[in-house]
Each structure stands twice: as C-alpha cells, then as structure tokens.
mmCIF file of C-alpha atoms and ligand atoms in Angstrom:
data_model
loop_
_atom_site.group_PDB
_atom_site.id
_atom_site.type_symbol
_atom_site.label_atom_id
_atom_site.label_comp_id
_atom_site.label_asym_id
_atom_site.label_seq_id
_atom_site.Cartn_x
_atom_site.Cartn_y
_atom_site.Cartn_z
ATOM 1 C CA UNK A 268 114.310 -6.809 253.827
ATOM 2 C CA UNK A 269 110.811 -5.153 253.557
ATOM 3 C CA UNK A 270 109.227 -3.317 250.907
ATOM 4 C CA UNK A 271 110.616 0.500 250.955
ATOM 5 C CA UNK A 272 108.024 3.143 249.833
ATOM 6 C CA UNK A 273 108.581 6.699 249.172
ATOM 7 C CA UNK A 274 105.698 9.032 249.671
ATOM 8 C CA UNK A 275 105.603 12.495 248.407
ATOM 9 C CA UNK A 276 103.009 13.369 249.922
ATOM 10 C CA UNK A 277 100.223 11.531 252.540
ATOM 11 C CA UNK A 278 97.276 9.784 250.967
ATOM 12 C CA UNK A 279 94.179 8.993 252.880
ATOM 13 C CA UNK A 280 94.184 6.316 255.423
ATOM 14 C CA UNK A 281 93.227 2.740 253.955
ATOM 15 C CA UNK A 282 96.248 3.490 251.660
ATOM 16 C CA UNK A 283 98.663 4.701 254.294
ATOM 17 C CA UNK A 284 97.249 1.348 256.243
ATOM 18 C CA UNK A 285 97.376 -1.321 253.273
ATOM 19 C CA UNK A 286 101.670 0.350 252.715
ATOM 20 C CA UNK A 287 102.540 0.550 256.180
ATOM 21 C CA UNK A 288 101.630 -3.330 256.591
ATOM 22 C CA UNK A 289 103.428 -4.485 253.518
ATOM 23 C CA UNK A 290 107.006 -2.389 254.543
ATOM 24 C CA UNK A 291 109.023 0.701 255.001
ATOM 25 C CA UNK A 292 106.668 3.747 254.485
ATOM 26 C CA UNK A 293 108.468 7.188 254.202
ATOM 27 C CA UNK A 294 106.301 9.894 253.729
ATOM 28 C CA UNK A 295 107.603 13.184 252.434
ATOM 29 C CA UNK A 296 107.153 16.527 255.095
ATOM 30 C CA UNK A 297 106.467 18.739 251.854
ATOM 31 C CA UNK A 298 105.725 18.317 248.524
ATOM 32 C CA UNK A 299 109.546 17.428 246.975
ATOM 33 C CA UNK A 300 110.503 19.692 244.159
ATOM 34 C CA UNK A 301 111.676 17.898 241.135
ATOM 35 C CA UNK A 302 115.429 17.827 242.479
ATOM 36 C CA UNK A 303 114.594 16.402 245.763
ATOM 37 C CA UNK A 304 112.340 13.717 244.324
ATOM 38 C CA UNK A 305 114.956 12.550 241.146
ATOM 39 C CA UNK A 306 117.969 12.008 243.892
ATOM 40 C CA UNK A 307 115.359 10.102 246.455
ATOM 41 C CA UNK A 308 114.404 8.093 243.462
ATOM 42 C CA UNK A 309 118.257 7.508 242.571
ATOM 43 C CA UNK A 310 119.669 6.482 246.039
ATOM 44 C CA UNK A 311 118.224 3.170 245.969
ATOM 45 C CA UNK A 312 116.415 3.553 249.361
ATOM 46 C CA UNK A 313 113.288 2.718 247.506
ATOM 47 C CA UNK A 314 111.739 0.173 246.255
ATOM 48 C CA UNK A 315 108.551 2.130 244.352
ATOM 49 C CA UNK A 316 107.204 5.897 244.697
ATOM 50 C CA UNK A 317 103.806 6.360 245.047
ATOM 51 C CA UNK A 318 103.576 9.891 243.541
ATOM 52 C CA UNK A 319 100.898 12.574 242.583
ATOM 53 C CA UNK A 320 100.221 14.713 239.725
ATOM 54 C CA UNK A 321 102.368 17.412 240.452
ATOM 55 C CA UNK A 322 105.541 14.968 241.058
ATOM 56 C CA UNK A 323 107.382 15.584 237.168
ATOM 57 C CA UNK A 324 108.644 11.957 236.946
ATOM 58 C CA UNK A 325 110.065 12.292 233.732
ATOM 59 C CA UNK A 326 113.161 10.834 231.189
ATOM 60 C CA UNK A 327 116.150 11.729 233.238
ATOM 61 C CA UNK A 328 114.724 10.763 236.539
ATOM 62 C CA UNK A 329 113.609 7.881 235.123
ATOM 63 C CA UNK A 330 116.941 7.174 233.644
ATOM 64 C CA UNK A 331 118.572 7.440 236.907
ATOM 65 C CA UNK A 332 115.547 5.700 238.989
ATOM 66 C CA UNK A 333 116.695 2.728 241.290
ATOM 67 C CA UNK A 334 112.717 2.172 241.503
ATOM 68 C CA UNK A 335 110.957 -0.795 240.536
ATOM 69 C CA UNK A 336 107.546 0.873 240.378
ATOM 70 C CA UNK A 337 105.964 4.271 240.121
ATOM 71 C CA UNK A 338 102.244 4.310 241.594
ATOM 72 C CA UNK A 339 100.589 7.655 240.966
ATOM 73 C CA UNK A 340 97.301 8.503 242.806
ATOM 74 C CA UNK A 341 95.606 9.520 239.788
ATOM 75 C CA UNK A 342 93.703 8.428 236.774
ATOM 76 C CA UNK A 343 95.459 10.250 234.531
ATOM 77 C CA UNK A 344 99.494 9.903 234.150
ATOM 78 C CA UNK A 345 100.893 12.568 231.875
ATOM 79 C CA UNK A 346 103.298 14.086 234.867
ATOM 80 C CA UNK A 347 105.585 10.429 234.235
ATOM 81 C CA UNK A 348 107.521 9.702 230.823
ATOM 82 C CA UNK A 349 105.807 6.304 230.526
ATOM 83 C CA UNK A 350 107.891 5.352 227.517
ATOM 84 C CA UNK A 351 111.169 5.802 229.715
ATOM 85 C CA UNK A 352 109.670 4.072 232.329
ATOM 86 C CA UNK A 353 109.196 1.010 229.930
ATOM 87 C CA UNK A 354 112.305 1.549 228.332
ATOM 88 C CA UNK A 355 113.829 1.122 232.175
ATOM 89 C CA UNK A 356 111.900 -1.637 233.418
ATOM 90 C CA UNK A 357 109.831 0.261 235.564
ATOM 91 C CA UNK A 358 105.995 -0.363 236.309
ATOM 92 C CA UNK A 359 103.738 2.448 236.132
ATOM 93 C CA UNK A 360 100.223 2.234 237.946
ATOM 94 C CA UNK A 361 97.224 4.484 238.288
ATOM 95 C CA UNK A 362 93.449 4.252 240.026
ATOM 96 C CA UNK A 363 91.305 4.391 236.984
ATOM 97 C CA UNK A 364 87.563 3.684 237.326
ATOM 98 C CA UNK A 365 86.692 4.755 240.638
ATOM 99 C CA UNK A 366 86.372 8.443 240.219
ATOM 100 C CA UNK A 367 84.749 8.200 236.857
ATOM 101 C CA UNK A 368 80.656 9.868 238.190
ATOM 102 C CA UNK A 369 82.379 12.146 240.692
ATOM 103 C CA UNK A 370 84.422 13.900 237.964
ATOM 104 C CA UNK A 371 81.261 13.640 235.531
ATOM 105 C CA UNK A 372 79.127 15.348 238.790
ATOM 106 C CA UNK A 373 82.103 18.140 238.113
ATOM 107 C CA UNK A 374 81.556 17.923 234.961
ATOM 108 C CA UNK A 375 77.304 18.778 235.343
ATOM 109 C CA UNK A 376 78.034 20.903 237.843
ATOM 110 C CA UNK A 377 79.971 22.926 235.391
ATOM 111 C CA UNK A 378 77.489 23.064 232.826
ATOM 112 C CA UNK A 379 74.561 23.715 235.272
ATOM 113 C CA UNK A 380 77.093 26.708 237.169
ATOM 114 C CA UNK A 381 78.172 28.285 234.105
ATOM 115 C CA UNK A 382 74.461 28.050 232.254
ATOM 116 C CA UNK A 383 72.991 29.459 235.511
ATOM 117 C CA UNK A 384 75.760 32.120 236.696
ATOM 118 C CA UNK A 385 76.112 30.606 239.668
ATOM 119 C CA UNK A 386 78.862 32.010 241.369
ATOM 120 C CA UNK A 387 77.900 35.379 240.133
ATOM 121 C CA UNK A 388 74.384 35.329 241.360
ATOM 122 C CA UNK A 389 75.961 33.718 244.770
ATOM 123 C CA UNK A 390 77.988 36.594 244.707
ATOM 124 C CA UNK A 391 75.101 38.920 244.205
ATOM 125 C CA UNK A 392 73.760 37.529 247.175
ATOM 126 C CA UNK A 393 76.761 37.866 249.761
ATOM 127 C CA UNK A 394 76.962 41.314 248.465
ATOM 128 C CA UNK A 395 73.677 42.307 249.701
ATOM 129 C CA UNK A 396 72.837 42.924 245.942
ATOM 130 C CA UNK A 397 69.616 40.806 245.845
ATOM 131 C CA UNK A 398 66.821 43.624 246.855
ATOM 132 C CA UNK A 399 63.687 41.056 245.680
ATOM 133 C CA UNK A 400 62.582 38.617 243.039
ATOM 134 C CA UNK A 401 63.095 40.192 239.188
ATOM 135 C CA UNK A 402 62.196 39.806 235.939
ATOM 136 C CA UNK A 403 65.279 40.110 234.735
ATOM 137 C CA UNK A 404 67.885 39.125 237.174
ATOM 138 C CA UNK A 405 70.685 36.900 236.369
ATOM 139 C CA UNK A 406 69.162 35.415 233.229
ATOM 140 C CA UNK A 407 71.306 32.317 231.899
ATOM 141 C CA UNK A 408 70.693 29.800 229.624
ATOM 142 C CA UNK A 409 68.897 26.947 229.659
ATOM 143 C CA UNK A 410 70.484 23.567 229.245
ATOM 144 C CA UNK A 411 67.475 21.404 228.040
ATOM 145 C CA UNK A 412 67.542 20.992 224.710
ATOM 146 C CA UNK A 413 70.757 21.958 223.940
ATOM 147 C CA UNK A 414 73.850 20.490 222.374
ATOM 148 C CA UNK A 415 76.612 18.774 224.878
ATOM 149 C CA UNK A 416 79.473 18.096 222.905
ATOM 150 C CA UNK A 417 82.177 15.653 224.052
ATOM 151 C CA UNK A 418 85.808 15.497 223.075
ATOM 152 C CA UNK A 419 86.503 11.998 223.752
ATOM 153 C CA UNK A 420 83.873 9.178 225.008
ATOM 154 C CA UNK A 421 85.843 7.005 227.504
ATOM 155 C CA UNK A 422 84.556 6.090 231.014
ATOM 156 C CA UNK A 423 83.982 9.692 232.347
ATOM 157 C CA UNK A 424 82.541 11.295 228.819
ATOM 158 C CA UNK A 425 79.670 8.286 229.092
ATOM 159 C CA UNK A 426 79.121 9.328 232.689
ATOM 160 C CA UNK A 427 79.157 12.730 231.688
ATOM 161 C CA UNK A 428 76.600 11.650 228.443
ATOM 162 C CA UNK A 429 74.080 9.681 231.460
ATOM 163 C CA UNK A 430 73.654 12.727 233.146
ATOM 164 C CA UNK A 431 73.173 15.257 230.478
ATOM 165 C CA UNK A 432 70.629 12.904 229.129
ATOM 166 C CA UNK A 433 68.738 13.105 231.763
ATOM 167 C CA UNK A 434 68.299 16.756 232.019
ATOM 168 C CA UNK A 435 66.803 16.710 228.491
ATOM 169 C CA UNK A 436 70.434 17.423 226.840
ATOM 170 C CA UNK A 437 70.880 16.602 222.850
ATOM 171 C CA UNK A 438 74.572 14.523 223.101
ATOM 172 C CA UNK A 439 77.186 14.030 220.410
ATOM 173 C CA UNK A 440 80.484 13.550 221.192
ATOM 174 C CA UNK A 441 84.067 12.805 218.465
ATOM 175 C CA UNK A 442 86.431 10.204 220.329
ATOM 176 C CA UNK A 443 89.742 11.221 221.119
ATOM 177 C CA UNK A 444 90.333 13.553 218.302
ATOM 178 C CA UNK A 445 92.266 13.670 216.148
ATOM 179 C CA UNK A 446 92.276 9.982 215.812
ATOM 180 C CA UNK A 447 88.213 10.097 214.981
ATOM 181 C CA UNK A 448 87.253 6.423 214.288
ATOM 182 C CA UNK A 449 83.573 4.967 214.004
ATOM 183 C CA UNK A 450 82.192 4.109 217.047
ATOM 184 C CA UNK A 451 79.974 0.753 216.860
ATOM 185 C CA UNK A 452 76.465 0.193 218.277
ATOM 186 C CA UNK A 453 77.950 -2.795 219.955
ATOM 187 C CA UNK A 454 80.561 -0.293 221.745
ATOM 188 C CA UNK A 455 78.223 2.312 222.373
ATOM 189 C CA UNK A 456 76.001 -0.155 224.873
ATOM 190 C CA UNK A 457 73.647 1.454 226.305
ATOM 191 C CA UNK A 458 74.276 4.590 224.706
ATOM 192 C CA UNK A 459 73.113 3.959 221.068
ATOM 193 C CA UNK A 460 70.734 5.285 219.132
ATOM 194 C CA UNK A 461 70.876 7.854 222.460
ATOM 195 C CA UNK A 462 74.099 9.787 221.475
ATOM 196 C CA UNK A 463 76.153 10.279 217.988
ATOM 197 C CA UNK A 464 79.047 10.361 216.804
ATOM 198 C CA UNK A 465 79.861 13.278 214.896
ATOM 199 C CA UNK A 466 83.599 14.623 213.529
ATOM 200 C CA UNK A 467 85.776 16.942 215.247
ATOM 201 C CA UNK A 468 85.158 19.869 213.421
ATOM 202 C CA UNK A 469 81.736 19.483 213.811
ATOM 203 C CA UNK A 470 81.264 19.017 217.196
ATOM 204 C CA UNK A 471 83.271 22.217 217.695
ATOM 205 C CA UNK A 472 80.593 23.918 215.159
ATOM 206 C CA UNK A 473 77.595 22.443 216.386
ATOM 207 C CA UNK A 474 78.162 22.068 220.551
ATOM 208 C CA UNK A 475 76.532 24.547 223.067
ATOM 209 C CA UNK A 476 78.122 23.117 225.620
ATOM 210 C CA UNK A 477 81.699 21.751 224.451
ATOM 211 C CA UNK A 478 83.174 19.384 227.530
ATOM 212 C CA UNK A 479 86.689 17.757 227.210
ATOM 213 C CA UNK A 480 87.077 14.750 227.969
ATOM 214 C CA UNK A 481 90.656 13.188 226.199
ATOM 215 C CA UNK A 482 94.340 12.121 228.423
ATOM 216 C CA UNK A 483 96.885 14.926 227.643
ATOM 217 C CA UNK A 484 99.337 14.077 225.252
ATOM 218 C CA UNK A 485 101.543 15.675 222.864
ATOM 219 C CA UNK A 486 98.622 15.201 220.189
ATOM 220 C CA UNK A 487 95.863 17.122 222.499
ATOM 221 C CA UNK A 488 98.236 19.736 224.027
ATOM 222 C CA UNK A 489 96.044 23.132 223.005
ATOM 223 C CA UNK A 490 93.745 20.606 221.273
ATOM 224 C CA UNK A 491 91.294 24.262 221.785
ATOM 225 C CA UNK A 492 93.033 27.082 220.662
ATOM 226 C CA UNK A 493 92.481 30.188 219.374
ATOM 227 C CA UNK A 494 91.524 28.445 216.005
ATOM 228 C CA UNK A 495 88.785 26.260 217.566
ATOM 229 C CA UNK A 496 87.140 28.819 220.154
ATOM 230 C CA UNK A 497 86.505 30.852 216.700
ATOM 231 C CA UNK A 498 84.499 28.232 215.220
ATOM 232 C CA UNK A 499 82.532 27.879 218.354
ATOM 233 C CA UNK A 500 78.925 29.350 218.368
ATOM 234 C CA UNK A 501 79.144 32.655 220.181
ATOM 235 C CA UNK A 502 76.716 31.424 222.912
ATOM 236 C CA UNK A 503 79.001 28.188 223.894
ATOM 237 C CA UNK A 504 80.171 27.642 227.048
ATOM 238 C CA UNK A 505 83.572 25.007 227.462
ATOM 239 C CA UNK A 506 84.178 23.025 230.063
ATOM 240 C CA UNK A 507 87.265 21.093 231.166
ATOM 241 C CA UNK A 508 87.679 18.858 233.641
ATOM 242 C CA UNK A 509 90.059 16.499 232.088
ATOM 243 C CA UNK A 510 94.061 18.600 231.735
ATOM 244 C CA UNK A 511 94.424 22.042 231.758
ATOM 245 C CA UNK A 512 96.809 22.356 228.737
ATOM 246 C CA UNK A 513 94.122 20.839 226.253
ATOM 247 C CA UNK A 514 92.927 24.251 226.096
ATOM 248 C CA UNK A 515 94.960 27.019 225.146
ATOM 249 C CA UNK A 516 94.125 29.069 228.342
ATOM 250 C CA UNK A 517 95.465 32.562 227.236
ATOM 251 C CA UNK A 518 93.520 32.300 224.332
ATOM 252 C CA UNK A 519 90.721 31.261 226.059
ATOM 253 C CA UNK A 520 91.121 33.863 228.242
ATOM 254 C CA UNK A 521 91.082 36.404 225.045
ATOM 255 C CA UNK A 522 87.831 34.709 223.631
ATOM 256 C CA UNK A 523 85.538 35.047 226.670
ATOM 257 C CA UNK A 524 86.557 38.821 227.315
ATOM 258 C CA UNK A 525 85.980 39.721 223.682
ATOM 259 C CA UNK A 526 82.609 37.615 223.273
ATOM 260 C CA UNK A 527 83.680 34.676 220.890
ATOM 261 C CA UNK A 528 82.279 32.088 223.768
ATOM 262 C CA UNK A 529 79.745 32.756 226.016
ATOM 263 C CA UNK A 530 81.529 30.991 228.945
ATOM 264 C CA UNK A 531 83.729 28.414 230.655
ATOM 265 C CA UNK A 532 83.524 26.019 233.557
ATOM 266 C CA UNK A 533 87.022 24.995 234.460
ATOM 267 C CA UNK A 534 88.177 22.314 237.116
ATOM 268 C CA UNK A 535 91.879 21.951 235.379
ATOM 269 C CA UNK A 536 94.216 24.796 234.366
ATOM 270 C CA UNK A 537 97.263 25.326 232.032
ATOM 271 C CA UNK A 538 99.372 26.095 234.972
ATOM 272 C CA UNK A 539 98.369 24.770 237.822
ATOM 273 C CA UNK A 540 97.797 26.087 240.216
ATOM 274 C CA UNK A 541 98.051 29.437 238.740
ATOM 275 C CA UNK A 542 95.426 30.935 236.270
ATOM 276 C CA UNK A 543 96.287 32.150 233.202
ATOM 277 C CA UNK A 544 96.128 36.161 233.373
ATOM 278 C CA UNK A 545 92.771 38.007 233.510
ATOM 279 C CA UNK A 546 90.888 34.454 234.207
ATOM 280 C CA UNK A 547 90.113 35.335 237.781
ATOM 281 C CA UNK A 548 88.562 38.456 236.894
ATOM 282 C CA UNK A 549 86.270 36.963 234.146
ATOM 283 C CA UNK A 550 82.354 36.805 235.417
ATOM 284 C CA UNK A 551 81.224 34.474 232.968
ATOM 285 C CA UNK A 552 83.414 32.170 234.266
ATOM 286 C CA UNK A 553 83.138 28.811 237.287
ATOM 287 C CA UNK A 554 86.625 27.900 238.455
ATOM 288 C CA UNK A 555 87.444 24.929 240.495
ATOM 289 C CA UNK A 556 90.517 23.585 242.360
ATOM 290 C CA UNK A 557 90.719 20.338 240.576
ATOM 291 C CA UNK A 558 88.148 18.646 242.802
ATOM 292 C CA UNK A 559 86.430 15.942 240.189
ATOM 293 C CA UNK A 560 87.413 13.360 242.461
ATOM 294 C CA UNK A 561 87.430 15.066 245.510
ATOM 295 C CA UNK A 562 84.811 13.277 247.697
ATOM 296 C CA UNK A 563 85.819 11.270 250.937
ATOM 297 C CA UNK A 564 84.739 7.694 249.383
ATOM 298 C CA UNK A 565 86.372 8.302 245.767
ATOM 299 C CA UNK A 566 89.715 9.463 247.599
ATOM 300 C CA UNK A 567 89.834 6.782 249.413
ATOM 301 C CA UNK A 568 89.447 4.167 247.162
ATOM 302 C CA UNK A 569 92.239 6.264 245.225
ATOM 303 C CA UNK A 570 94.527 5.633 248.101
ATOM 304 C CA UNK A 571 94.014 1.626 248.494
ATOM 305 C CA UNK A 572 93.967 1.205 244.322
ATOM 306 C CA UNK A 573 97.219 3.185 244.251
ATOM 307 C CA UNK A 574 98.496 1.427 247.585
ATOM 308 C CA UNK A 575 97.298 -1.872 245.785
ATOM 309 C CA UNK A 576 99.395 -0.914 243.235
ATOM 310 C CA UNK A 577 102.380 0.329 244.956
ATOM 311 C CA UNK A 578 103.000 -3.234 247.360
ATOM 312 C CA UNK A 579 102.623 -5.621 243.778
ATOM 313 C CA UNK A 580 105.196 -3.676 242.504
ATOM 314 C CA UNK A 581 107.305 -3.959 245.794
ATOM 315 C CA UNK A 582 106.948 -7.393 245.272
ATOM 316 C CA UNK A 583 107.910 -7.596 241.478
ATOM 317 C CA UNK A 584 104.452 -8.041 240.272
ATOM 318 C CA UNK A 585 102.423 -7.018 238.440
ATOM 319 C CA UNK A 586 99.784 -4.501 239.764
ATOM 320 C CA UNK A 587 96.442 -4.546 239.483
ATOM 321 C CA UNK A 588 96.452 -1.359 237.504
ATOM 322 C CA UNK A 589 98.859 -1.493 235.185
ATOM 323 C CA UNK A 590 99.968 1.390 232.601
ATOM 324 C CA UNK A 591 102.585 -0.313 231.195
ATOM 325 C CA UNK A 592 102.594 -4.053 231.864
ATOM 326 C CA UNK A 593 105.054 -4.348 228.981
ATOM 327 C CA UNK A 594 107.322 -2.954 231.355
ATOM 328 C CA UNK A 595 108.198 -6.091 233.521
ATOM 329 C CA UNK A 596 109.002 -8.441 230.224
HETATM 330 C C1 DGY B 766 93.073 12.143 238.074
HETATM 331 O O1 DGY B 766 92.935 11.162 238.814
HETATM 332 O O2 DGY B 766 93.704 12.070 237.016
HETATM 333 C C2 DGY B 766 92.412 13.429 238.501
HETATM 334 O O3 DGY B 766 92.768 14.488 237.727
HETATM 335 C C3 DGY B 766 92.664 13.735 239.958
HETATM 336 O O4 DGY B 766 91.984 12.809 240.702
#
C-alpha cells in the first residue's frame, strides 16, 4: 500500500506535486476544526498529516494519533505538543531556513511603516486629505541612529540585524530571554564587534525600536507585558513578527492609547485572527495578516520542505527537517 497523507488544507503546487507522486493525497475541503482533525488522525487512514499553524495538534490527539509523522508548513511549531509527539513515536517536521529575509523584510518594513506612519499618511492620501507639500505633515521618526533591540538572535533576528545595519541602525539584541547566555565572537560571525549583546532588562530600557524575535513557549508566553511596556522609553515602537502571545496584546493595547509606547508594528496577534479590542482603531499602529513569509518563492519552497518532510516520514524515515528526531528511537 502507498503512502496516505492527510491535508488540512492545500499547499502550493511543488508540494501538492512531490505528495501526490509518493501516495494517497487527501486534501481537506475546509480548514478541520480540532474535532474533525483528532478523529481523522485516529482512524488510521493516515499515514502522516501535513498540518498548518492553526491545526491544535496537541496531547490528546496525539495520544490517540495512528500517525507516523506530523509535517507542519511552518517554521515555527508551538500549535503541536512536541513532547507527546516524542513520547508517542511520532516525527514532527517543519521548513526552517527558507523564509528567514522575507520575515526580516516584515520585520523592516515594520520599523520603516510604524517610524514613518505609513498607513496613516496612505490613508491621508485616499481620503483626499493631502492639499500640498507641509512643513509639518505626518512627522515620524527617524530610524538612523537609533536603537533596534532584539529579543532573541537566531536566523531571522541576524537577518533582521543585516538590514537595520544598513540603514544606519545602532543593534543590540539579549538571546532568547530569559535564558540570557554570552554570546561568543566566534558565534556572532559576521556580526561582531557590529552588534552587542546586552541583558534583558536592558534592552527593554535602552531599545527604540524593540523587535521580537524568540519561538513561543510556556517561558515567553506575555514575555511583554504590562510590566515591560512600562520600562520602555515613551518614544519606542514594538514590533512582532515572531507569535502573537509573546506580547500581552490587551496590555499593549492599553500602553499605546495612554502614551507609554510610541507605537507598534504587528504581523502576529494574541488571537489570531482576531485583534485584541481597540487595536484596530489605534493610528499609531501597522497591522499585518501574518505575511513574513508570504512571497510566491518562500511559499513554495515551504510546500516541497514540508512535502520533503511529510513522504520520509511515510516511509519511516527520518525527514530532512526534523523537530524531534529522538522520536523514531
Ligand atoms: C512560520 O513559518 O512559523 C511563520 O509564522 C509562517 O510562515
């Protein structure tokens, strides 16, 4: 018998092309909701289930799973239990690396919107509000010069760091907080004596620009609350384009109304998709759909990785993008 996939929901075509060659491909009409998808998982029909970020695949699916392989179509994995899956014997893969400068584009593009207003002043202009050039129209900030903080310095905070540098940007970024370690010279690569490390509380205090850049886990959930917005410099502006519930987004929401920040570029939300109340109607504010990897070529190298992924599996190895290769001991 050939491999049998479940999709819940279509990915683009070289990884429709790469599954439907190596078996059985059945692709979900809708989205499944978390019922749907733990009895599809548990009827044995399936070999692996190539899932996204909004499929929960957690501890009692898991537990019930008659999968040999999850494959999510994401970097980031903090929708699956990866611990259960280990504990079951089932392989969990993910597409890291190829999405790492579009999301740190995102990332700029967030800085650069929020600095410049630039969905109000777009907005100005739809409006018919622009009547002429103006001495004072839509002043911003200025980005050169400043601070860019990172939380975090993996893959997409260094991409992130490359850019900013080049627009004249001071960078100093605390890894993965709160486990702050010393980052070497050797580690830092190209990057040292060109960035530094400072601690957490620090980077909060000192950081025009604060970007997060850490996996969600139960030791960054509201890693920015209320706490940390109030140590921020009144003229900061956050950005997130890593998991929505890093930040705190109610209090977020509280900060920018009543002045504590200055302003927030957001590609991720606490709830997605819904925004935390009062978000939408914030100007000092750039909100995105979760689009840091959403160009044509970076999806699509998504969908063969996680297709890559998805027929090793099938055939009880190991894939090429392993989360938990401890899993198939
Ligand atoms: C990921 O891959 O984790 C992004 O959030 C979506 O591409």
């Amino acid at each position: 018998m050939g491999a049998r996939f479940l999709v819940t929901t279509a990915i683009p075509q070289p990884g429709m092309q790469l599954l439907e060659a190596a078996g059985d491909v059945t692709v979900l009409p809708e989205p499944p909701d978390y019922q749907t998808l733990a009895e599809l998982c548990a009827s044995g029909d399936f070999d692996v289930v190539l899932t996204q970020l909004r499929d929960v695949v957690d501890g009692p699916l898991l537990a019930r799973a008659q999968i040999r392989g999850v494959s999510n179509y994401a970097v980031g994995y903090n929708n699956i239990d990866v611990e259960a899956a280990t504990a079951h014997g089932i392989l969990v893969g993910n597409t890291p690396g190829v999405l790492t400068d579009a999301t740190a584009d995102i990332a700029l593009l967030l800085i650069l919107g929020t600095a410049r207003r630039v969905v109000e002043a777009d907005r100005l202009v739809r409006e018919g509000g622009f009547h002429g050039w103006e001495p004072e129209l839509m002043l911003g900030s200025d980005v050169s010069g400043r601070v860019l903080g990172l939380a975090g310095f993996g893959r997409i905070a260094r991409a992130t760091a490359r850019r900013a540098l080049g627009f004249g940007m001071e960078v100093v970024f605390a890894p993965r907080p709160p486990g702050d370690r010393p980052v070497s010279d050797e580690e830092l690569g190209e990057f040292a004596g060109g960035v530094r490390q400072v601690g957490w509380d620090e980077l909060v205090e000192c950081s025009d620009f604060l970007s997060i850049h850490v996996p969600l886990n139960e030791q960054t959930r509201h890693l920015v609350d209320a706490d940390v917005l109030a140590r921020m410099k009144p003229g900061a502006i956050l950005v997130n384009t890593a998991r929505g519930p890093i930040v705190d987004e109610a209090a977020l929401v509280e900060a920018l109304r009543t002045g504590v920040i200055a302003g927030a570029g957001l590609d991720v939300f606490e709830d997605e998709p819904r925004l935390a109340p009062g978000l939408a109607e914030l100007p000092n504010t750039v909100l995105l759909p979760h689009i840091g990897s959403a160009t044509v070529p970076v999806r699509a190298e998504m969908a063969r990785l996680s297709a890559l992924n998805a027929v090793a599996m099938a055939e009880g190895s190991l894939p090429p993008h392993p989360v938990n290769p401890e899993a198939r001991a």
